[in-house]
Coordinates of C-alpha atoms and ligand atoms in Angstrom, one line a residue:
X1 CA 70.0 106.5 127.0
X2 CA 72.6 105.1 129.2
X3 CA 73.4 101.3 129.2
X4 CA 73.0 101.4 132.7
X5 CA 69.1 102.3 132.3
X6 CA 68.5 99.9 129.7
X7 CA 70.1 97.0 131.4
X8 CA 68.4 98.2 135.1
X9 CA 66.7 94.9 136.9
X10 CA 66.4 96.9 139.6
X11 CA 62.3 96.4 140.0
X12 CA 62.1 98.7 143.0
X13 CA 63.5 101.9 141.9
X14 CA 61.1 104.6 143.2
X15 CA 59.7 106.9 139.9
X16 CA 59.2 109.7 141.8
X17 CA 61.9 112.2 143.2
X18 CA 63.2 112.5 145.6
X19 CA 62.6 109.5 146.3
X20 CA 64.7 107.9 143.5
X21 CA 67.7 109.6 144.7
X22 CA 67.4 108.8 148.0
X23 CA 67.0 105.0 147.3
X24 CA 70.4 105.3 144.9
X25 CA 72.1 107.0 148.1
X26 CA 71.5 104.1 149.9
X27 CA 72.7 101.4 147.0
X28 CA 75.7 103.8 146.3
X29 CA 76.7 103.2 150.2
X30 CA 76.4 99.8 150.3
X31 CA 79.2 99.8 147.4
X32 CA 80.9 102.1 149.0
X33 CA 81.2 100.3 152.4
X34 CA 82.1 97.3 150.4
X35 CA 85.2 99.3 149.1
X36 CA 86.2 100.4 153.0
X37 CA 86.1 96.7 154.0
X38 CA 87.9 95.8 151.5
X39 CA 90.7 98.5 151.2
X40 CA 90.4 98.4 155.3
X41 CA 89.8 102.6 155.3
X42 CA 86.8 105.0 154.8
X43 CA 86.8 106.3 151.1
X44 CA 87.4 110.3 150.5
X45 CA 86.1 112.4 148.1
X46 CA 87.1 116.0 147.2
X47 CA 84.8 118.2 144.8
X48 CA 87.0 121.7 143.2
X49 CA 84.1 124.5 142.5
X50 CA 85.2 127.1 140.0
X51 CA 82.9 130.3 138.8
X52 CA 80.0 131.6 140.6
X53 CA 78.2 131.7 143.8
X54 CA 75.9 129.4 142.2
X55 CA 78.2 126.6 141.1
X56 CA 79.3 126.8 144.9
X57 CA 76.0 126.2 146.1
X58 CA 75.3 123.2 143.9
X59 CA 78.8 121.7 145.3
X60 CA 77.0 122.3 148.6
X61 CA 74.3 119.9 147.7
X62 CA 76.7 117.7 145.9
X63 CA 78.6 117.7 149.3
X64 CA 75.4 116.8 151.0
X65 CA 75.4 113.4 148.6
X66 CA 78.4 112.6 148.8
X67 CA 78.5 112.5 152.5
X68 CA 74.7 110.7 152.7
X69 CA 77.0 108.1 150.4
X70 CA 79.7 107.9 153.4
X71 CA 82.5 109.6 151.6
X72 CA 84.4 111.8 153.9
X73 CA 85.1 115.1 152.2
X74 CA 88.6 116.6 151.8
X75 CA 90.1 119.8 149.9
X76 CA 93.1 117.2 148.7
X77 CA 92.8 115.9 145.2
X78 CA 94.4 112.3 145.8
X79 CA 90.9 111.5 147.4
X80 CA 89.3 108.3 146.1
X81 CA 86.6 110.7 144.0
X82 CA 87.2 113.8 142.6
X83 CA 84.9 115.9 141.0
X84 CA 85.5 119.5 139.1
X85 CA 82.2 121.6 139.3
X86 CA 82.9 123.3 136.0
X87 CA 82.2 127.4 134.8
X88 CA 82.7 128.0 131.1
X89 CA 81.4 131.9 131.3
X90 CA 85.5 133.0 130.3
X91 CA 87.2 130.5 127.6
X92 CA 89.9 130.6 130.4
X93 CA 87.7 128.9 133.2
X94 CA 87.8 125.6 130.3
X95 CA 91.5 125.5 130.1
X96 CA 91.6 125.7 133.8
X97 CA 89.6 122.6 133.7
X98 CA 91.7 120.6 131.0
X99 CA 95.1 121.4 133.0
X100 CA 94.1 119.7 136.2
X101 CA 92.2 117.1 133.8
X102 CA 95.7 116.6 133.2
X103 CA 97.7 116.2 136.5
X104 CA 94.7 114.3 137.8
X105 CA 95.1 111.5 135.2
X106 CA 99.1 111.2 136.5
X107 CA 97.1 110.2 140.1
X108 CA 94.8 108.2 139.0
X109 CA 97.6 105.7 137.2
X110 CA 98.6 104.8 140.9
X111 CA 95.1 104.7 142.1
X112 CA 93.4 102.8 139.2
X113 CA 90.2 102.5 141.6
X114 CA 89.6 106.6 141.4
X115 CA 86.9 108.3 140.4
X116 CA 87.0 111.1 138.0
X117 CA 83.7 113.4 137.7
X118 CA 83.4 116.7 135.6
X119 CA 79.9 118.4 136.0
X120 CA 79.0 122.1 135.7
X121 CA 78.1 124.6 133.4
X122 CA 81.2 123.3 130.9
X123 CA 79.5 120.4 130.8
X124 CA 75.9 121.3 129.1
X125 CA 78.5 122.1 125.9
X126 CA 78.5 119.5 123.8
X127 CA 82.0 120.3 122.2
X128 CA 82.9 120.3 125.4
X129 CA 81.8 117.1 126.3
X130 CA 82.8 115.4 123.0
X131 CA 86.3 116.3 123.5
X132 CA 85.9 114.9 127.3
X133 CA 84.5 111.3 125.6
X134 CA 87.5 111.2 122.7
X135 CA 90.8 113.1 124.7
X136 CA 89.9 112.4 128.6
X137 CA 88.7 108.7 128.7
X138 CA 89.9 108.3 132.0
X139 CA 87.2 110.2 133.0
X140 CA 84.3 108.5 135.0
X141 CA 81.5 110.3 135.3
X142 CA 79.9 113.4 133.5
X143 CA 76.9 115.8 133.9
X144 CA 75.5 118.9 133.7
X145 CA 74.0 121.7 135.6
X146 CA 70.5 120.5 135.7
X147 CA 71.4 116.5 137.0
X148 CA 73.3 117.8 140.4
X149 CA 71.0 116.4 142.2
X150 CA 71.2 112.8 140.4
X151 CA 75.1 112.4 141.7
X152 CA 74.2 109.3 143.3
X153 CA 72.6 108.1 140.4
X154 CA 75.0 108.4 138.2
X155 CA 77.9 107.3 140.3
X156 CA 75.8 104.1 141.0
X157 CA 75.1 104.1 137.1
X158 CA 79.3 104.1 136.6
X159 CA 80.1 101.5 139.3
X160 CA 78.1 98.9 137.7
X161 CA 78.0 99.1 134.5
X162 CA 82.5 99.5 134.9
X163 CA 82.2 102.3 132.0
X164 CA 82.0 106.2 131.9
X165 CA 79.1 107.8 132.4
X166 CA 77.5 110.8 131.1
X167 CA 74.3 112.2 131.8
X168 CA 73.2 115.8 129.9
X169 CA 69.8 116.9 130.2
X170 CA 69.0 120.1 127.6
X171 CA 67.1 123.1 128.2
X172 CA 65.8 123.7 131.9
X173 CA 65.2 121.0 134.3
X174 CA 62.0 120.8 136.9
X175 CA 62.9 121.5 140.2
X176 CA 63.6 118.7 142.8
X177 CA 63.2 119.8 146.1
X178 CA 64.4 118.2 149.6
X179 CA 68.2 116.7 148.5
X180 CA 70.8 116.4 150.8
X181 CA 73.0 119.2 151.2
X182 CA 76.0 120.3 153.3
X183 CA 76.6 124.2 154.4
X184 CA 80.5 125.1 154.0
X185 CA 79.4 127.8 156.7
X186 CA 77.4 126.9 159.7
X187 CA 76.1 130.4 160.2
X188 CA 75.1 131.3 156.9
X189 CA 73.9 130.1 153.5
X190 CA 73.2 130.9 150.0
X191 CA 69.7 129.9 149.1
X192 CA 68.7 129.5 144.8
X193 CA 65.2 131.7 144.6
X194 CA 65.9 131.5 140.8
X195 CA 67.6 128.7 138.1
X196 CA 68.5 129.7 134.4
X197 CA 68.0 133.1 132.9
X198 CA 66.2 134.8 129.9
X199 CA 67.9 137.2 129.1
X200 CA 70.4 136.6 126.6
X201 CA 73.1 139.6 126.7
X202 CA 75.0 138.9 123.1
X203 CA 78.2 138.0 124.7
X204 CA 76.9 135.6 127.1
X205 CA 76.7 131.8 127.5
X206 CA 75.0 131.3 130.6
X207 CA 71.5 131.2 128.9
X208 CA 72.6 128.4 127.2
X209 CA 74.2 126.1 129.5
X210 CA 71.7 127.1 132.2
X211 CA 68.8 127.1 130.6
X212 CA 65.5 129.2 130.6
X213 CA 64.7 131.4 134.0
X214 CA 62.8 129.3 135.8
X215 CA 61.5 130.6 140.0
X216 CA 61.3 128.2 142.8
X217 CA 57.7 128.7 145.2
X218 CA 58.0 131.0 147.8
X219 CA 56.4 128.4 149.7
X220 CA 59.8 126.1 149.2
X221 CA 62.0 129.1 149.6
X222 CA 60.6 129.6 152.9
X223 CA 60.4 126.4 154.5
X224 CA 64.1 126.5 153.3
X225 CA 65.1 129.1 155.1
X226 CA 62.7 128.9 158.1
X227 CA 64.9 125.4 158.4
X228 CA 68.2 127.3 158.1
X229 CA 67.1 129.7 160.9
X230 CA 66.4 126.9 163.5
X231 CA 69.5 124.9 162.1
X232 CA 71.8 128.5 163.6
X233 CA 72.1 130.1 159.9
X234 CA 72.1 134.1 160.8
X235 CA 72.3 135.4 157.3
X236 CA 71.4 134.2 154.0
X237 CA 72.4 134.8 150.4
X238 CA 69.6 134.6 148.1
X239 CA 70.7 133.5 144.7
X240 CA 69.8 134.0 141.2
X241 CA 71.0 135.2 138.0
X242 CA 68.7 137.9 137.5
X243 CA 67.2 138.0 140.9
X244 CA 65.1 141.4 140.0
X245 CA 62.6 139.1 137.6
X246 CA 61.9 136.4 140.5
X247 CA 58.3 135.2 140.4
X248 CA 57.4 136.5 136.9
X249 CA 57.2 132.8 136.0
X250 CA 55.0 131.2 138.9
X251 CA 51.8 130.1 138.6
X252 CA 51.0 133.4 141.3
X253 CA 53.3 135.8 140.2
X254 CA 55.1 137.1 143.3
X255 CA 57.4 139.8 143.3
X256 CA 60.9 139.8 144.8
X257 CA 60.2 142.3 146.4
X258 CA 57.6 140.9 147.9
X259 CA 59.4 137.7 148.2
X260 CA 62.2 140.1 150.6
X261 CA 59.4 140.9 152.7
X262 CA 58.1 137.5 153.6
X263 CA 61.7 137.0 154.1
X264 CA 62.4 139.4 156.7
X265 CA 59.3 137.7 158.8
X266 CA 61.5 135.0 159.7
X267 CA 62.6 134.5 163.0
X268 CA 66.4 134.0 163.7
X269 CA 67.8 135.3 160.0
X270 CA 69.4 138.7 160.6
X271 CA 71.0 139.4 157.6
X272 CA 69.7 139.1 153.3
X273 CA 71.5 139.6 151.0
X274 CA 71.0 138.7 146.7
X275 CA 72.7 138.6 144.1
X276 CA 72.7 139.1 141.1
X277 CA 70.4 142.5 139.8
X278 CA 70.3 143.3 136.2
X279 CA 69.5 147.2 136.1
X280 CA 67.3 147.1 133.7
X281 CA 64.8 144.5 136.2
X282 CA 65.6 146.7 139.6
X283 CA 62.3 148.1 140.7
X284 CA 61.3 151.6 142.8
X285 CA 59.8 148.8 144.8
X286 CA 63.0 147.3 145.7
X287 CA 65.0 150.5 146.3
X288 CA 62.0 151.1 149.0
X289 CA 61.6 147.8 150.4
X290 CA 65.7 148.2 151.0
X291 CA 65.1 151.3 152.2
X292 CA 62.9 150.2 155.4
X293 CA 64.3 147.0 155.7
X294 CA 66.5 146.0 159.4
X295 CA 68.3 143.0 158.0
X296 CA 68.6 143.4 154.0
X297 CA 72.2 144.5 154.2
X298 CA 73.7 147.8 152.5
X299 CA 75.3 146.4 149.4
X300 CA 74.1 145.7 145.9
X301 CA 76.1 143.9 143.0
X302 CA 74.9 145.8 139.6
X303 CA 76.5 144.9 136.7
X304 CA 77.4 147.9 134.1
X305 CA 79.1 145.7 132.2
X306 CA 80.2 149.0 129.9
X307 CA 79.3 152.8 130.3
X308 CA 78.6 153.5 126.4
X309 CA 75.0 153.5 125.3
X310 CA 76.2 152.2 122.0
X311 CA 77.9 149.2 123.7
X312 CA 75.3 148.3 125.8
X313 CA 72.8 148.1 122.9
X314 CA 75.2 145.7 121.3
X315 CA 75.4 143.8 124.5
X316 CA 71.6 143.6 124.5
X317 CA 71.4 144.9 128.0
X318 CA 68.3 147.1 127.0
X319 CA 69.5 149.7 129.4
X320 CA 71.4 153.3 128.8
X321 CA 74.3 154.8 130.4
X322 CA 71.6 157.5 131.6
X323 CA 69.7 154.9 133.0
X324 CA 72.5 153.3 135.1
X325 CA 73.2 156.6 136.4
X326 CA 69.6 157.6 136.9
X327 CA 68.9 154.3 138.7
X328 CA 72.5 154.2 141.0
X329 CA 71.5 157.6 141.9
X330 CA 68.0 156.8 143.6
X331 CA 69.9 153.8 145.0
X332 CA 71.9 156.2 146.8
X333 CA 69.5 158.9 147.3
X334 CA 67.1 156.0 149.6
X335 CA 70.4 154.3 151.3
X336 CA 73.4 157.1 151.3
X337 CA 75.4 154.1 153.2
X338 CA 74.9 151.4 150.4
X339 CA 78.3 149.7 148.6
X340 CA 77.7 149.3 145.2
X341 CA 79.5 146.8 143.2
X342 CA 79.7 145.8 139.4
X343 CA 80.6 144.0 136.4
X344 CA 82.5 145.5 133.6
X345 CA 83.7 143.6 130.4
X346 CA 86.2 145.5 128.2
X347 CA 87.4 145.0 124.6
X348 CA 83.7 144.0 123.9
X349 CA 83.2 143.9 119.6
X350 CA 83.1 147.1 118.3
X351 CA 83.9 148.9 121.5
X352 CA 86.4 152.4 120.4
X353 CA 88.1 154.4 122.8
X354 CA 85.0 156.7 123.2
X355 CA 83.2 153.9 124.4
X356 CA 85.6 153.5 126.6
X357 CA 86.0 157.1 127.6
X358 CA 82.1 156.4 128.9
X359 CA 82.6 153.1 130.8
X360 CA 85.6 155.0 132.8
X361 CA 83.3 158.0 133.1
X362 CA 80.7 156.0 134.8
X363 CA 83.3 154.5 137.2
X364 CA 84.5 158.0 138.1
X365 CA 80.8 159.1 138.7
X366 CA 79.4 156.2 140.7
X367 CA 82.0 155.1 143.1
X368 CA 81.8 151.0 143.1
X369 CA 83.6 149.8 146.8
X370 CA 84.6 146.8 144.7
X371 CA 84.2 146.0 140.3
X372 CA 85.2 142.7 138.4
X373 CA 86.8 143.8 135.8
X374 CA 87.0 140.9 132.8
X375 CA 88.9 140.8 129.4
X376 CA 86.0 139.8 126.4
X377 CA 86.0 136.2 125.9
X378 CA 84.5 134.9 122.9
X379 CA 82.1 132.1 123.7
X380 CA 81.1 129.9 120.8
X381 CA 77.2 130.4 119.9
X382 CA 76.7 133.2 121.5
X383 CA 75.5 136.2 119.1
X384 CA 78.2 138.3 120.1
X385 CA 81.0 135.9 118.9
X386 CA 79.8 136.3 115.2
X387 CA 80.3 140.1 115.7
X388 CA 83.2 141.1 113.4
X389 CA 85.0 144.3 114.7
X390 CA 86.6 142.0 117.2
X391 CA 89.4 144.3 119.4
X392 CA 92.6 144.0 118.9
X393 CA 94.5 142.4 122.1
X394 CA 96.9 145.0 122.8
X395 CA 94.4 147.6 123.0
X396 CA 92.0 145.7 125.2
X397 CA 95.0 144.6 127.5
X398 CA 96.1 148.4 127.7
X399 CA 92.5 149.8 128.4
X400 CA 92.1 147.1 131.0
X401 CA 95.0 148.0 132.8
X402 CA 93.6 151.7 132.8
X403 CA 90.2 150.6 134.3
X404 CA 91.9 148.7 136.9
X405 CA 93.9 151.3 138.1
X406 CA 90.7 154.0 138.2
X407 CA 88.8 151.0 140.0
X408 CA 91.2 150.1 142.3
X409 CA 92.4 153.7 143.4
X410 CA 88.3 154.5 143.9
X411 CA 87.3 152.0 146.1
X412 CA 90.2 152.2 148.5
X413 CA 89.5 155.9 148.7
X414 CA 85.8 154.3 149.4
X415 CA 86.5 151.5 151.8
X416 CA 87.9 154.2 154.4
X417 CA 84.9 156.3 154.5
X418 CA 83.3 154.4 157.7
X419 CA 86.7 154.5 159.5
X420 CA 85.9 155.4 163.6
X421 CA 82.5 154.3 163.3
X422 CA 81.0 151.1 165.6
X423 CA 79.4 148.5 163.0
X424 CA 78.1 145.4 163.1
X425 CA 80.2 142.7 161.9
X426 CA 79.8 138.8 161.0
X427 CA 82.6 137.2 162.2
X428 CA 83.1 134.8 159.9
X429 CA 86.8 132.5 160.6
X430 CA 90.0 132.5 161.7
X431 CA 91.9 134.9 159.9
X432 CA 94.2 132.6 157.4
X433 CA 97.7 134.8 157.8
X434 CA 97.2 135.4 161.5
X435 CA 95.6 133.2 163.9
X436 CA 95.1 135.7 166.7
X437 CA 92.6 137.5 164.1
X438 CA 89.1 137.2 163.6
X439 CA 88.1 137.9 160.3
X440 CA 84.1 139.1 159.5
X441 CA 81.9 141.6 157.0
X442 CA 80.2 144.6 157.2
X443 CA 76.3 144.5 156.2
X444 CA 77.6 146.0 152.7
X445 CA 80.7 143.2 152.7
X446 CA 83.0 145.1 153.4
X447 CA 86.3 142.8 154.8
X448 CA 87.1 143.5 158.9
X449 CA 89.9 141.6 161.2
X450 CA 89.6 142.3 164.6
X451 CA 91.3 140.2 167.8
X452 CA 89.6 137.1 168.8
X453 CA 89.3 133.7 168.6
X454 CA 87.3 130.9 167.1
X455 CA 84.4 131.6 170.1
X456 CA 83.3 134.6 168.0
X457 CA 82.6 132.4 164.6
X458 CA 79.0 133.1 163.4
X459 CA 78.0 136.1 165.8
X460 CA 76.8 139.6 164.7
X461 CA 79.0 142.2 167.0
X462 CA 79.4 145.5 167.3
X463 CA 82.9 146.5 165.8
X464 CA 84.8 149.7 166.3
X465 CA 86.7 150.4 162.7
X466 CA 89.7 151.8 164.1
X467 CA 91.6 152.2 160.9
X468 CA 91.5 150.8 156.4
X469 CA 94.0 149.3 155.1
X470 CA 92.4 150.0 151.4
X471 CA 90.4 147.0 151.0
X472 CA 89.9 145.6 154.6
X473 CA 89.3 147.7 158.2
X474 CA 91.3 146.8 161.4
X475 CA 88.8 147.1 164.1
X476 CA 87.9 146.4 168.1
X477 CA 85.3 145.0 169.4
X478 CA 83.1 147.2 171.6
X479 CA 81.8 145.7 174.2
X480 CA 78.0 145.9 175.0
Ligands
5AD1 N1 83.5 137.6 128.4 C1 83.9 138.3 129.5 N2 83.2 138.5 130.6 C2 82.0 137.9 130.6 N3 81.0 137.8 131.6 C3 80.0 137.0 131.1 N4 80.3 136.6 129.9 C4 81.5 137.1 129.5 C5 82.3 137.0 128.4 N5 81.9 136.3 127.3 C6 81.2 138.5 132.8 C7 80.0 139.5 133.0 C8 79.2 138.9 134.0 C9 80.2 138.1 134.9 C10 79.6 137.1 135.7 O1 81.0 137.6 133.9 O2 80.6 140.7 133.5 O3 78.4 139.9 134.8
SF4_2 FE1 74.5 136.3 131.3 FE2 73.1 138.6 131.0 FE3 71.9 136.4 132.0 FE4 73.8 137.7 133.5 S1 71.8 138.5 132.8 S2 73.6 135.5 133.2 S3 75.2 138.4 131.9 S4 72.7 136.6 130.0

């Protein structure tokens, strides 16, 4: 229990959420406006997100807060809060992390009045978070993944009781719907269908700082994105770690499929896409609900993670090779346009250069217009990490290099194949080396900069690809 809780006079403080929050937005901006008056200027705040498409999305909604609170939000980190929105899937995420920790601390000596706040997957570790209480103590505020939407809680909880404070909740967290929440994009917006995941893949921590798989209603995703649609938002990225077993876990099992179609009903949205889809999860359904759809887009993210039977048994994917190439081939045999992208981990415990013969095979087979290749990271708990035939570094550095190259020489060979055609493109911003560009994306993400100016940001248009550059098109826009 925090001293902060125990020491609350506070007799009005609402038990219900969202309520709470919303009341501790409002004492936070009272303090807050006391600071401005005093220091005669508004206060900034600036959050870093590292990792996933879901850590980005809860910086969204911790955006949302801080701005309710009447912080204005920069990208610079001598702001008056900063807050690191923390992943810990790679060991080199963390020491990402402890660096800035670092150079942040050398700020904060001129600014003694700055706020410090660490939150994030990192953060539901408790070595982690030890080492933040003895090493960092300049640190004000700490939480995990499943308190983002108690930020102004726990600020409130830090400026009065003067000390840090740190707020962890274990295992999975009930939803709480209706928090504030700021889009980075106008036009478009990731949406969570799904929090946690189940399914425990032996080299993986996310189970564990996430917590179990746990599906929002349909009913909440809906209003959600009915809401998006009249606030402008044209496409919409629905998120999850495993969004193939959405619903499994509601009181009315629905499926996602079924969940796409409701979906595509709505009015205004013109694009879906999801992410992510174990294999082992992605239904016939699907592939035919894909299939027939006008606005689920033409790309799918499907982790291999390795291409060797044996591997992937050890990895407890509870998939084969043969399945993965059964399952991409029906893909393509329903949607012969799709993209297909993936995961791939090498140097994995026990992986020998067969198994690594089979992981470049499947590359070479399948075709992937874009794969993340990572270097094994041994995460601490995870089953995997007790695995002894760990590989040694040289080798996995020199089969990485040779998967990178396959990858890298296969999708730009891929990314041409639409040259001359007329697509439809997003235009999404300004293009960031030259200003007379438009940048936007393809319905299967694919990268496209065409001429034009900021009067084009957030329409659908039809582009002509008039050459690739490898990993991006150069294209015109055809006029209607
Ligand atoms: N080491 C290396 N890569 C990992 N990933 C997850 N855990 C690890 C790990 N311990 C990769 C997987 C996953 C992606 C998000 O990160 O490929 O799909
Ligand atoms: Fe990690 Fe596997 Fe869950 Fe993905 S499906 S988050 S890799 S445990």
């Amino acid at each position: 229990m925090n001293e902060f809780n125990e020491n609350m006079i506070e007799i009005n403080i609402p038990a219900t959420e969202p309520d709470r929050q919303y009341f501790f937005i409002e004492k936070c901006a009272d303090l807050v406006h006391e600071k401005e008056l005093k220091l005669g200027r508004k206060l900034s705040a600036c959050i870093k997100t590292f990792g996933c498409q879901m850590n980005s999305r809860d910086s969204e909604k911790l955006t949302g807060i801080l701005k309710e609170i009447g912080y204005e939000i920069t990208e610079k980190e001598e702001a008056d809060f900063v807050l690191y929105n923390t992943c810990t899937v790679r060991e080199n995420a963390n020491f990402k992390v402890y660096g800035r920790l670092g150079y942040l601390q050398g700020i904060k000596k001129d600014n003694p009045h700055m706020l410090i706040g660490i939150c994030g997957c990192m953060m539901q570790e408790p070595d982690e978070v030890k080492k933040i209480k003895k090493s960092y103590r300049f640190v004000d505020v700490v939480f995990g993944t499943h308190n983002i939407f108690k930020l102004a809680e726990i600020v409130y909880g830090r400026l009065t009781s003067g000390k840090m404070y740190v707020e962890i909740q274990e295992g999975t967290a009930d939803i709480v719907e209706d928090i504030p929440s700021t889009r980075k994009y106008p036009f478009k917006s990731g949406v969570n269908i799904m929090y946690g995941c189940n399914n425990f893949c032996s080299y993986c921590i996310v189970p564990y700082v996430r917590g179990r798989e746990k599906s929002r209603n349909p009913q909440d995703i809906l209003a959600e994105i009915r809401q998006l649609a009249s606030d402008g938002v044209v496409e919409i990225m629905l998120l999850g770690q495993n969004v193939n077993s959405y619903g499994t876990n509601l009181e009315t099992p629905v499926s996602f499929s079924r969940l796409l179609q409701m979906i595509e009903e709505i009015e205004g949205i013109q694009r879906i896409r999801f992410m992510t889809s174990h294999p082992k999860d992605l239904s016939d359904e699907l592939i035919e609900v894909m299939k027939n759809s006008r606005k689920i887009c033409r790309h799918l993210h499907l982790p291999l993670q390795s291409g060797s039977t044996n591997i992937l048994s050890r990895m407890n994917r509870r998939y084969t090779k043969e399945d993965y190439l059964n399952l991409a081939g029906k893909i393509k045999d329903a949607m012969p346009e799709i993209s297909l992208t993936t995961d791939i981990i090498v140097g994995f415990p026990g992986e020998t250069e067969q198994d690594f013969a089979e992981t470049l095979d499947v590359v070479g087979k399948i075709g992937y217009d874009a794969a993340f290749t990572f270097i094994y990271s041994k995460r601490t708990g995870t089953p995997a990490a007790a695995m002894e035939e760990q590989v040694p570094e040289n080798e996995v550095k020199e089969r990485f290099d040779r998967l990178l190259k396959l990858v890298q020489g296969g999708s730009a060979r891929l990314n041409s194949r639409f040259t001359g055609h007329v697509v439809d493109v997003l235009i999404e911003e300004i293009n960031e080396q030259n200003p007379e560009l438009v940048t936007g994306r393809m319905s299967n993400n694919s990268v496209v900069h065409i001429k034009g100016g900021a009067d084009l940001i957030g329409k659908i248009l039809p582009v002509r690809l008039d050459c690739s550059k490898g990993f991006y098109y150069l294209g015109s826009l055809v006029s209607e």
